Each structure stands twice: as C-alpha cells, then as structure tokens.
Coordinates of C-alpha atoms in Angstrom, one line a residue:
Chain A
X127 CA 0.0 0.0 0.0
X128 CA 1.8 2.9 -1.2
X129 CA -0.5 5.5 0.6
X130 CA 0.6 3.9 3.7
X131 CA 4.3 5.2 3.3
X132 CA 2.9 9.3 2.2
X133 CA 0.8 9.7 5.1
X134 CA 3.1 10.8 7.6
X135 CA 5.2 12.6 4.7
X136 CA 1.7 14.1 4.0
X137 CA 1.1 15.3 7.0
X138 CA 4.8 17.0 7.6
X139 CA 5.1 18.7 3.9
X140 CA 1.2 19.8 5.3
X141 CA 2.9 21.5 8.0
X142 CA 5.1 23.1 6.3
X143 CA 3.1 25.0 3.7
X144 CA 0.7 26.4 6.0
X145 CA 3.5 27.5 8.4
X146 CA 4.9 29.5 5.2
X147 CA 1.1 30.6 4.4
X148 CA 1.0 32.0 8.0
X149 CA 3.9 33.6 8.0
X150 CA 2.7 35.7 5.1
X151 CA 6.4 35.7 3.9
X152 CA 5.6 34.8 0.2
X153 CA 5.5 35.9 -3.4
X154 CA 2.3 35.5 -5.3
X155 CA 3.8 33.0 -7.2
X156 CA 4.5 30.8 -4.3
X157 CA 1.3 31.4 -2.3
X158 CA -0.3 30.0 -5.4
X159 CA 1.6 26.9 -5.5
X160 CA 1.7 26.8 -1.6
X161 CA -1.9 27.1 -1.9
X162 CA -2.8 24.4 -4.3
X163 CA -0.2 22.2 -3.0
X164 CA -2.1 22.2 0.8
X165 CA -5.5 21.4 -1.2
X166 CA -3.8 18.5 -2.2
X167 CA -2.3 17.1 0.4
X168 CA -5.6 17.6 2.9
X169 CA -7.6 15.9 0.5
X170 CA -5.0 12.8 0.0
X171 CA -4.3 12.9 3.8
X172 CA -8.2 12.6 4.7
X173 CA -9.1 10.4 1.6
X174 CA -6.0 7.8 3.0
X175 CA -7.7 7.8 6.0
X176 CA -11.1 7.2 5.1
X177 CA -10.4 4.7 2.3
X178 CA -7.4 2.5 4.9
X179 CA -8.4 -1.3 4.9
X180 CA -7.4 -2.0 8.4
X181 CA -5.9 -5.7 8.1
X182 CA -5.8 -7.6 11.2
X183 CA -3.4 -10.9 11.7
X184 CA -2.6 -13.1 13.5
X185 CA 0.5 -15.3 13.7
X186 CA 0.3 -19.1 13.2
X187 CA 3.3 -21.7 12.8
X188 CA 3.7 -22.6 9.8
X189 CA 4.8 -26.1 8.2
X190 CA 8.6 -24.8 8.2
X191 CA 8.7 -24.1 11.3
X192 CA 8.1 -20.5 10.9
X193 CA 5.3 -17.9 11.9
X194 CA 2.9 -16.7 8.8
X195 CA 0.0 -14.6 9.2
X196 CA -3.2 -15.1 8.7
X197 CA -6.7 -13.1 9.5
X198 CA -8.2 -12.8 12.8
X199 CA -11.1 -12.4 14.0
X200 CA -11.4 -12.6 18.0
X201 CA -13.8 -15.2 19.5
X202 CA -16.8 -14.5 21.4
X203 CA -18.7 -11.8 23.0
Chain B
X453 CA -33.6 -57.9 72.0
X454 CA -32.6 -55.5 74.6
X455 CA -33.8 -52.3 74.7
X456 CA -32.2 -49.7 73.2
X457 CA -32.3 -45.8 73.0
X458 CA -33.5 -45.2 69.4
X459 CA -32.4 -41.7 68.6
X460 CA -34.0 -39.9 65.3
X461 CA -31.4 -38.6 62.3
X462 CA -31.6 -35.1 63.5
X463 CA -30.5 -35.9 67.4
X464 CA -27.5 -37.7 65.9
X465 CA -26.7 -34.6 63.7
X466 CA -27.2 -32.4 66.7
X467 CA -25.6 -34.3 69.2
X468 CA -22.2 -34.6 66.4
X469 CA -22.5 -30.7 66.1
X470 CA -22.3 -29.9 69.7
X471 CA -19.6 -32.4 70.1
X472 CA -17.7 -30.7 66.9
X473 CA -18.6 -27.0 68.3
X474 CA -18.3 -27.7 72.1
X475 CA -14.2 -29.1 70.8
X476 CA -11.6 -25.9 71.5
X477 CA -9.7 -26.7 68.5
X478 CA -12.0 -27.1 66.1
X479 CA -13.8 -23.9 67.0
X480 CA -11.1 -22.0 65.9
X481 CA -8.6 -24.0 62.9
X482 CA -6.9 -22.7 59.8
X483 CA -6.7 -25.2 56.9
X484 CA -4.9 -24.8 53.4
X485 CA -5.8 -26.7 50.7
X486 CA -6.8 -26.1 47.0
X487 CA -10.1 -24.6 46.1
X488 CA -12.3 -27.1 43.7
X489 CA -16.2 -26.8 42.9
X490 CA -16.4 -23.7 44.1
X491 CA -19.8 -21.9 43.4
X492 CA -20.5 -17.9 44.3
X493 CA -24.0 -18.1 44.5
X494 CA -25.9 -14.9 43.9
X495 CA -26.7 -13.8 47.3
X496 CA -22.9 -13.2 47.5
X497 CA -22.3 -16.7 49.3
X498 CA -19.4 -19.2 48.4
X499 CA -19.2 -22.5 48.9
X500 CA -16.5 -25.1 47.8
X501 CA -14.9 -27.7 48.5
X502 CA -10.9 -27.4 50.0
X503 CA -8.6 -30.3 48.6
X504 CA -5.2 -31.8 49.3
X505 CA -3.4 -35.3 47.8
X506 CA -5.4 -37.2 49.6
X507 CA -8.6 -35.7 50.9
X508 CA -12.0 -33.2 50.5
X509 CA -13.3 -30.9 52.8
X510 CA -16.5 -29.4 52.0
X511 CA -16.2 -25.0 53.7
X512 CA -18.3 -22.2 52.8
X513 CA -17.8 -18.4 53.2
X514 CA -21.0 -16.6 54.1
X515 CA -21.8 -13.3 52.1
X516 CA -20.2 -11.0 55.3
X517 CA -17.0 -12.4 55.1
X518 CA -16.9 -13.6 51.7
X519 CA -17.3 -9.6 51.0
X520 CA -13.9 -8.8 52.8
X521 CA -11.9 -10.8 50.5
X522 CA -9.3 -9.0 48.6
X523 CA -8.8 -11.5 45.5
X524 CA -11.4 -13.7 43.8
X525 CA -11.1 -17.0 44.6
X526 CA -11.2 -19.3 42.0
X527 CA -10.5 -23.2 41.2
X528 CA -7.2 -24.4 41.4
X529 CA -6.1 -21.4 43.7
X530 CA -4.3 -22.7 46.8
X531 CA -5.7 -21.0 50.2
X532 CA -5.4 -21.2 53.6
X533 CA -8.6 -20.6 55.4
X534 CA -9.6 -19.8 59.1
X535 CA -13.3 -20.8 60.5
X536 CA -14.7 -22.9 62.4
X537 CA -15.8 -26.8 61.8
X538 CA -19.3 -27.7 62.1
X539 CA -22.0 -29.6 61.0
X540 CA -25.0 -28.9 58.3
X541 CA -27.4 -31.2 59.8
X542 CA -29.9 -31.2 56.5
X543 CA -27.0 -33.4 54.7
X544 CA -25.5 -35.0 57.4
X545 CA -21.9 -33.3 56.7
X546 CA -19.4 -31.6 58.5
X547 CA -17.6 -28.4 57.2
X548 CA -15.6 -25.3 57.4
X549 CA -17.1 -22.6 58.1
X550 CA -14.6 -20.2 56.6
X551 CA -14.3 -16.9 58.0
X552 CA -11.3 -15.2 56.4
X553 CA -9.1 -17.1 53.6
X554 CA -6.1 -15.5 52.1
X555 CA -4.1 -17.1 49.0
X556 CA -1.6 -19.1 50.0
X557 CA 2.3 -18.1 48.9
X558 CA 1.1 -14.5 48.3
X559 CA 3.1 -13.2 50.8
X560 CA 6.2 -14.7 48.6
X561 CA 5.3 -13.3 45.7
X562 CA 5.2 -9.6 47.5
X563 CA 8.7 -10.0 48.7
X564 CA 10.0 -11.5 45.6
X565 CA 8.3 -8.3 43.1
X566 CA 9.3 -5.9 45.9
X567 CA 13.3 -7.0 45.7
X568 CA 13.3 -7.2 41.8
X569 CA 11.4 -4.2 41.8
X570 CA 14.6 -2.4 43.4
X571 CA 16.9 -4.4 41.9
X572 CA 15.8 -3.1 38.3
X573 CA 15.2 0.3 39.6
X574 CA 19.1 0.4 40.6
X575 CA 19.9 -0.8 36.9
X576 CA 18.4 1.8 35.9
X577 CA 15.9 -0.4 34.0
X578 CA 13.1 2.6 35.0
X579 CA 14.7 5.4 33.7
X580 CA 12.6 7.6 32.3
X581 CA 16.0 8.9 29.6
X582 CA 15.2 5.2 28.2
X583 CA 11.9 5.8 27.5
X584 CA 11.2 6.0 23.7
X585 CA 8.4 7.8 22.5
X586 CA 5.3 6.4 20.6
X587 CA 4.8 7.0 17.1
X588 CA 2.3 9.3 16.1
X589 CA 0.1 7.4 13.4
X590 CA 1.8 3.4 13.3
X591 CA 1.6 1.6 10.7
X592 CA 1.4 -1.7 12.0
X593 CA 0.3 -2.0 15.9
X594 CA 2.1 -5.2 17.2
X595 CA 0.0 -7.2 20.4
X596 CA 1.7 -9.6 22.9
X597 CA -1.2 -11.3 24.4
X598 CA -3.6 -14.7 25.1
X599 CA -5.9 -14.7 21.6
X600 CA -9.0 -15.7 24.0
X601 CA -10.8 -13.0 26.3
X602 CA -11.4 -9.7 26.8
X603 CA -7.8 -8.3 26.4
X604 CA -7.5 -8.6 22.7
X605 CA -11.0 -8.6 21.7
X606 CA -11.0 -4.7 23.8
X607 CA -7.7 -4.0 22.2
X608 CA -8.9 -4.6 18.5
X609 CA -12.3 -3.1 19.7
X610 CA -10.7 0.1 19.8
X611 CA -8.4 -0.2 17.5
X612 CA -10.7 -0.5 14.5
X613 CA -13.1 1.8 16.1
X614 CA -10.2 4.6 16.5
X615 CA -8.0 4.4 13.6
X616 CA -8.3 2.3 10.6
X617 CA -5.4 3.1 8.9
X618 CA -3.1 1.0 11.4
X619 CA -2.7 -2.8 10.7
X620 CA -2.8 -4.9 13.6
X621 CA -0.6 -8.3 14.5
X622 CA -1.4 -10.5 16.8
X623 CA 1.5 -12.7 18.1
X624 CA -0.7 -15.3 20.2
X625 CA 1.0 -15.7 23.5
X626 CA 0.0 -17.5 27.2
X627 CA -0.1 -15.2 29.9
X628 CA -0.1 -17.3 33.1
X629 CA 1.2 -20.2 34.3
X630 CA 4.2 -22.2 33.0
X631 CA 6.2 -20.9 30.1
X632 CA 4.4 -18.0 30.0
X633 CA 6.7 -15.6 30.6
X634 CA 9.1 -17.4 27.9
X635 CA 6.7 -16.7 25.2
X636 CA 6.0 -13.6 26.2
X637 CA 9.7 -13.0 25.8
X638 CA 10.1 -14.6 22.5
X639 CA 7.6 -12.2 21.2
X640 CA 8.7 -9.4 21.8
X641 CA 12.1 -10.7 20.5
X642 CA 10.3 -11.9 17.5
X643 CA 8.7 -8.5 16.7
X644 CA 12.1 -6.8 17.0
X645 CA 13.6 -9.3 14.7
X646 CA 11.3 -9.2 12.3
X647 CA 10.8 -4.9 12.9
X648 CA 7.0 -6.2 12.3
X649 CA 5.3 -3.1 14.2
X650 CA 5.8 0.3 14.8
X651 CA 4.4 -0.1 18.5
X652 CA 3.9 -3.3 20.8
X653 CA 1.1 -3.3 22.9
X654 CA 1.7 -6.3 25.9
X655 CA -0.8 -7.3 28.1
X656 CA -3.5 -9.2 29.5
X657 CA -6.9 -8.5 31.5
X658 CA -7.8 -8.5 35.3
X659 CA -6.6 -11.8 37.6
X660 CA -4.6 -12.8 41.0
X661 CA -1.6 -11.7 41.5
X662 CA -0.6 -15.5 40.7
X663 CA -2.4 -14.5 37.4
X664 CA -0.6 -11.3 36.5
X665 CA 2.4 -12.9 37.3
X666 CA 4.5 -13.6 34.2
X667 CA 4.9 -9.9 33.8
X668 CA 6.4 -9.5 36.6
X669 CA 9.4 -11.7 35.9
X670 CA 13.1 -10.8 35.0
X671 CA 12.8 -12.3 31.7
X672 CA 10.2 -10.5 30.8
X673 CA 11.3 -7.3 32.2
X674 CA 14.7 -7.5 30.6
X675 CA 13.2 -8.0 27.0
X676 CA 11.0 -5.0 27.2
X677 CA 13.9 -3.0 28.2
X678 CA 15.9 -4.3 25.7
X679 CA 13.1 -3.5 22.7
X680 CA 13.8 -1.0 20.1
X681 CA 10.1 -1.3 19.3
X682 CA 8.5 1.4 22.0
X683 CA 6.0 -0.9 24.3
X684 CA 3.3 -0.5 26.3
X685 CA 2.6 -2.4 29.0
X686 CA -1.3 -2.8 29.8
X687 CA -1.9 -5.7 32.2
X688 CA -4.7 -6.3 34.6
X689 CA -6.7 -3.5 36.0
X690 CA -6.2 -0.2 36.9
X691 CA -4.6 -0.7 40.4
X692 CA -2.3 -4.2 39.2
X693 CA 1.1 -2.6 39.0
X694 CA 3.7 -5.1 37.3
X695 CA 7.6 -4.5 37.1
X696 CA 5.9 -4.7 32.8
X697 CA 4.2 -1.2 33.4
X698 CA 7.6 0.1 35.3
X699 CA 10.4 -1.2 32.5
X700 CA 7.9 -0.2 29.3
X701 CA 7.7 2.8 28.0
X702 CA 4.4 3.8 28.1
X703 CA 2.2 1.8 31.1
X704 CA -1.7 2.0 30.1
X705 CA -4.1 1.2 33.3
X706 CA -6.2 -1.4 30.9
X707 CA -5.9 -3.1 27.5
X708 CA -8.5 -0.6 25.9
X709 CA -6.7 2.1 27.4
X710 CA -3.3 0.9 25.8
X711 CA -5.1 1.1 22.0
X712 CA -6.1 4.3 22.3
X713 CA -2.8 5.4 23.4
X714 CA -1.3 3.8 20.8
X715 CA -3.3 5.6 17.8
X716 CA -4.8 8.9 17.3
X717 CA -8.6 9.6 16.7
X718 CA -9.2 9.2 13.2
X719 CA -12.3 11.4 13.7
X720 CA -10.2 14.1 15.4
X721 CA -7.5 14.0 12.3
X722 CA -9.9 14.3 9.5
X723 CA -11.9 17.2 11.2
X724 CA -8.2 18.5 12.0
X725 CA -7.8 18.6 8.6
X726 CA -11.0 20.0 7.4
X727 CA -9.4 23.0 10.1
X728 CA -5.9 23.3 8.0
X729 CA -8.2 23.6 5.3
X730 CA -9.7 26.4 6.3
X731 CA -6.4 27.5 7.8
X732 CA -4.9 27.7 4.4
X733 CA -7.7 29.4 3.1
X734 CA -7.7 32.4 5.3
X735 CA -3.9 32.6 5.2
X736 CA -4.1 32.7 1.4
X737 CA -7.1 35.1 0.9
X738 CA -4.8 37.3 3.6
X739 CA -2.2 37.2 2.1
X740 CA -4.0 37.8 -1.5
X741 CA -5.2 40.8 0.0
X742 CA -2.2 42.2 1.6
X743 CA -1.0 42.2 -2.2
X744 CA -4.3 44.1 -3.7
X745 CA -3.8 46.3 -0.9
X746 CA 0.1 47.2 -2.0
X747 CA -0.7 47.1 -5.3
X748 CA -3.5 50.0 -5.0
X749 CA -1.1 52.0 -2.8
X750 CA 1.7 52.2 -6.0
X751 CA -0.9 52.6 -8.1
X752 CA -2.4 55.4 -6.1
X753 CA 1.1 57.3 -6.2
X754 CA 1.4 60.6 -8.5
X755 CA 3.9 59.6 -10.6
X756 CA 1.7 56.7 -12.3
X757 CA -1.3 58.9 -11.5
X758 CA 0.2 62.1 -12.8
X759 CA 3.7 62.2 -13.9
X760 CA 4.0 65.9 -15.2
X761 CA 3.0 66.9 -12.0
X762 CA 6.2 65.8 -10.9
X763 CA 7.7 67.7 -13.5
X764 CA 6.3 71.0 -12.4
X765 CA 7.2 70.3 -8.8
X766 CA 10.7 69.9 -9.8
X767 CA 10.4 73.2 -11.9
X768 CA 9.0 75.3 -8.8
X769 CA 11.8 73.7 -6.8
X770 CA 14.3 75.3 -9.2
X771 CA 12.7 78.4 -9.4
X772 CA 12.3 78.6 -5.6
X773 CA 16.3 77.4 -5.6
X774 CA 17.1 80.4 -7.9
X775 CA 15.0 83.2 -5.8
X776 CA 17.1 82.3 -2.9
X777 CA 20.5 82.4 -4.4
X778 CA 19.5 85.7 -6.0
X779 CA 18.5 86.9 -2.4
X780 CA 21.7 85.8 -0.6
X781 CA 23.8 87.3 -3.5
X782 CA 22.0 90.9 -3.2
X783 CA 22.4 90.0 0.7
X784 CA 25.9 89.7 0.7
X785 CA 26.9 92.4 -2.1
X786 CA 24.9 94.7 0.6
X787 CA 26.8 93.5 3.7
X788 CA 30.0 94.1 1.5
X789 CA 29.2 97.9 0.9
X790 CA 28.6 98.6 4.3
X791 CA 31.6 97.1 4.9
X792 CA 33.5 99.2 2.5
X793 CA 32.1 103.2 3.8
X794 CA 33.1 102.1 7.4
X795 CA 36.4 101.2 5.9
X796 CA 36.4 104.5 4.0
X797 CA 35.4 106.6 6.8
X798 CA 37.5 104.8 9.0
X799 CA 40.5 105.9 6.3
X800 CA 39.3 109.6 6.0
X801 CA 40.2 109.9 9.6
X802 CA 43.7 108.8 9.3
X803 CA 44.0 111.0 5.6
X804 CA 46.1 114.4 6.3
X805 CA 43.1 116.2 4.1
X806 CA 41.1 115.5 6.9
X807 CA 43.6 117.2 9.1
X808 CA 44.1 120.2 6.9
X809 CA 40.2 120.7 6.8
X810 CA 40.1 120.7 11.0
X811 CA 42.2 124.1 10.1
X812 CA 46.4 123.0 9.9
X813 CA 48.5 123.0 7.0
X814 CA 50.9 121.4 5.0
X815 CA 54.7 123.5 3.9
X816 CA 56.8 122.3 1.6
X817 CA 59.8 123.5 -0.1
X818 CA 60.4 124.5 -3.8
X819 CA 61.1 120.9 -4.6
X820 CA 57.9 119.6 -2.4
X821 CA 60.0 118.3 0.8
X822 CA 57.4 118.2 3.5
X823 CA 58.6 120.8 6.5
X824 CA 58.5 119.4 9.9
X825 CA 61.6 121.9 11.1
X826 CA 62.3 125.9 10.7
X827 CA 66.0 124.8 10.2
X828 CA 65.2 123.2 7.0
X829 CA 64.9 127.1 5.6
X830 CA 66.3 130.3 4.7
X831 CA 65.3 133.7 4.4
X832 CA 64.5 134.0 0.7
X833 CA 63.0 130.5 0.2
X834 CA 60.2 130.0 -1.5
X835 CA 57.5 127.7 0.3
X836 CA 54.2 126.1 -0.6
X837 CA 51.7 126.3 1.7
X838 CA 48.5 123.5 1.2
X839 CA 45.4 124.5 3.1
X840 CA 41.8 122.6 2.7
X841 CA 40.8 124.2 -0.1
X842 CA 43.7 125.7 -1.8
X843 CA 47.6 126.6 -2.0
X844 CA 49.3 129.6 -1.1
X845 CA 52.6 130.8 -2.8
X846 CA 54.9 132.6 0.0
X847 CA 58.4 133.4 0.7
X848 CA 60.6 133.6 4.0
X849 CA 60.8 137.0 5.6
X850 CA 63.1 136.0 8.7

C-alpha cells in the first residue's frame, strides 16, 4: 500500500506550507503553488484515512517451522 | 432384643454438632488446601470444596465475610482458610465454616516483586532517559497477548473503532502459568527481529496476582527494556502494577486504554484537517489581500497617476532654488558695501586732508619736501603752503 508510506510525509510537507502561508512571507507565485499544494495534500491525507483497509493478523506456525500470518477475528462476546 | 435408645437422624446430627462446636480446637482452625467446585451463588455466598493429595473438605464463606476478600477465589487457587468446623445437619456433613481465607504463597510473591522491583530500579531499568516515544500514526500496531478474552478482543475493539489506517498483528501468547513468561519473551524478541510493528502493545486483562504474574518476571522485564520497538505495558486492572508497566515505556491502566494510546482519533484528524483547510484558506485570501492592498497604494502614487505633475514640482523647486540664491547674492553684495564706507570713513580719519580741513597745514619747499623743522629754511626760500581748499605761494621774511 503505497498511501501507507505518504501519510506521515503528507502530514509534515502539510505543515510546512501552511506555516509558510502564515507567515505571510511569500511571493504570489508561491502562495499560489503553496496554496494548491495544501488542497492537495488535505484531500489525499483525509481520503488515506477514510479509504485504509485496516488488516488484522494473527501469527500461526507454519509447516517450516516459521510464523505466517493469517486473519483474525477474536472469539466470542 | 434388649432395649435400646432409638435416637431420630436429627438428634444424631445435633448431638455430632455440639460435640464438633463444644471441641476448643475445632472452634477455631486454619486449613490450606486447593479450592475445587467452588460456586459464588448470587446472594454473595461461596461455597467449595478445599482439597489436598489425599482428601476433600466441603467450607463455605458466608456473604459478610466472603465480601472482605481482597482477590477472587477461583479453582485451582491454593488458600489457607480460618473458621470454624461444624456440621449442616440437612446433609449430614461436616464443614468449614470459613471466615477469612487469604491465598496461599502471596506473601512470597510480594517480597519477591518488591526485591526485583529495586533491583531493576538500581539498573536503571526505570529510567525515564530510556523511554522511547510512541509513534504518532503506526503503521502496524504489534500485540503480545492470550488470543481468548477480553484483552484482545478490547484492544482490536478500539483499535478499529479509533484508527483504521493501522494494521494490527497479533502474536498469540499464554499469559499465566508455566512458560508464559518465555513466550511472552520470544515475542517481543520476535517482533524486534522481524521490525514487524511500529508499537507493541503487551498485556492481559484482570486476575490474581498468581495470574498477573509472568509480567512481573526478569525475563520479561529485561526484554521490554531491551526492545527497540516502544511498548506498552497494559496488564490487569487499573490498580495491578507489574515490574511490565515500570520497564515499558508507556504503562496503560487497561488493554483498551493501551489502544487508544497507541493511535490517534481518526475522527479528530480528518476534522483536524478540514481546520488546515480552512487555515490555508484564510492565510491565502490574507495574504491575497495584503497584495491588492500594496498594489492599490503604488498605483495610487502621482507619478503613475500624474507624472508631469512631478515635473512641475521639480520646476517650482528650481525656481524657488534660484530666488534664494539671487536673495543671498543681493544679501551679501549689501553687507560688502557697508563694509566698504566704514572702511572709508575709517581711512578719512587717518587721511592728512582731513587734518588740513580741521584748520592746519601742510609746507613744503620748492622741490615739495614736506617741512616738519624751521632749520630746514632760509630767508628768501620760496615755500608752498597747502590749506583745505587751496595753496598759497609765500616766501621767508626772517
């Protein structure tokens, strides 16, 4: 899942363009960009997050000896 | 037949149970033994049945004192139990009457936790400088517990209820009895080989201290510490304190509570973001405006607005330049006149016209010599005399 590794990237390079929106610091030109560019990460951060398929695992032995995962569900109420 | 004094079932039950009560020592006996069939009926009594090798007791602990215990007694659990013996005459049986019961060994177990405890602490195995922090949004949530019960089923509970976007591993483990602490151990070890999560939640739910007490072992203890994977220690309830909770790095009061420290609301974060949203908005439509705003400012200046009115202030700024140097020129060929008649008065004083006009006058000889001496003539000599306004022609008499 490649959204998996550009979420907390997301979120930093997020951080940065609004600090250097409120610091009011900027040419047109980059507000512009710096503007579009926090859209776009706001909408991919919140879209990762509502579109994550939560896997959950659990470890079995496997016929080598090993530990392989395999879904689990937990038992019972 | 002889006769005989019959007694009924009762008498014989009574007259045992007087016997049995009326007996100093078993009035008052303490008895440990392992706890089997035990039933807590719903009016808050207990009864079971105490056990050894070789033998069964039948006790019961009345709702009063059954409320003063401080663990929950449970099958299997080995207790030493004070009461009295006495008889229930409805079945014919004899049994303890328990009034206080405390687990056997327990004291042990205090003075064993209490010395690693300080051993550990002196290691420095506590220190909060070794504490690692938890990642903000993991990836992969690693848990360390039994896969029956309430522990994990809480844990994923909140986990998927919280924050979807973290995977979650479960690495099946016991949590009491024999070899429990081992495979707690090889876990955690496993996790850190592997780096297969981000975070490592360890735990269990409520029990004896007996239950709780693989995580209170050195093995145990000394794994967590030695995790590069941050842990967090969530076993038993919220008063169970473990030498687990001391060693992790974060110690949660329950299983649930140990998920949601481990992940962030998703909730939260996505109306957090609708927030930097809106953030960037203002910031941008502020900063759009501060532009406009310069921009209008320039273009309000005269020079764009009216550039030969810049021309024409630079022409009144000569002319006004000019008029002054004209002024100070007049000025100082004024001050330089002035100057000049009080020089020339001040040279008419010293001039010997001004002398001759105050009445004296000048001789001179025929050749002009200046006379300042009668010995410098003759009778005979012709002199010239200058007055203000005129010279005389005259000759020595004597």
């Amino acid at each position: 899942m490649a959204g998996k590794e550009n979420f907390e990237s997301n979120l930093k390079e997020l951080e940065e363009v609004v600090k250097a929106l409120e610091s009011g610091e900027v040419s047109l030109d980059e507000m512009l960009s710096l503007f579009e560019k926090g859209i776009k990460l706001t909408k991919s951060c919140t879209t990762l997050l509502e579109n994550a398929e939560q896997k959950i695992n659990v470890l079995v032995k496997n016929n080598e000896g090993g530990l392989s995962e395999q879904p689990f569900a937990p038992l019972g109420e | 037949m002889e006769e005989r004094i019959i007694l009924s079932v009762t008498q014989v039950n009574l007259y045992i149970k007087e016997k049995l009560e009326n007996d100093v020592f078993m009035s008052n006996v303490t008895v440990k033994g392992e706890i089997s069939n035990i039933k807590i009926h719903s009016s808050g009594h207990i009864y079971m049945s105490l056990k050894d090798e070789k033998g069964v007791i039948r006790a019961v602990m009345f709702r009063g004192n059954a409320s003063k215990l401080t663990f929950k007694p449970d099958n299997g659990m080995k207790v030493v139990a004070s009461g009295r013996i006495s008889v229930y005459e409805r079945d014919g049986n004899y049994q303890l009457y328990i009034d206080s019961m405390k687990q056997e060994g327990i004291g042990d177990l205090h003075i064993a936790f209490e010395k690693l405890k300080i051993q550990l602490s002196e290691e420095g195995l506590f220190d909060p400088k070794y504490k690692k922090p938890l990642p903000k949004y993991p990836k992969k949530v690693g848990v360390v517990t039994a896969p029956t019960g309430a522990a994990i089923r809480d844990i994923i509970n909140v986990l998927t209820r919280r924050f979807s976007y973290s995977d979650v591993l479960l690495y099946p483990v016991l949590v009491q009895g024999e070899n429990s602490a081992e495979s707690i151990v090889s876990a955690i070890e496993w996790f850190n080989e592997k780096r297969a999560a981000d975070v490592l939640i360890i735990g269990r739910g409520g029990g004896s201290i007996e239950d709780l007490w693989s995580f209170n072992e050195e093995i145990v203890a000394r794994a967590i510490f030695k995790s590069e994977i941050p842990i967090v220690s969530a076993v038993g309830h919220e008063i169970d304190f473990t030498i687990s909770d001391f060693v992790s790095d974060l110690r949660a009061p329950t299983p649930s509570a140990a998920a949601e420290l481990v992940v962030p609301d998703e909730r939260e974060l996505i109306s957090k973001f609708d927030n930097v949203l809106k953030r960037i908005k203002l910031c941008s439509s502020k900063i759009l405006d501060n532009k406009r705003l310069n921009l209008k400012f320039y273009a309000e200046k005269n020079v764009l607005t009216n550039p030969e009115s810049m021309i024409n202030n630079q022409k009144i700024y000569l002319d006004s330049l000019y008029k002054s140097f004209e002024n100070s020129i007049s000025k100082i060929a004024e001050a330089k006149k002035k100057e000049l008649s009080v020089l020339v008065s001040k040279l008419d004083g010293l001039s010997p016209l001004g002398t001759l006009s105050r009445g004296f006058s000048v001789t001179k000889d025929e050749k002009g010599n200046v006379l300042r001496s009668v010995k410098q003539v003759k009778k005979g000599d012709l002199l010239k005399v200058t007055l203000t306004d005129g010279e005389i022609n005259t000759r020595v008499e004597e």
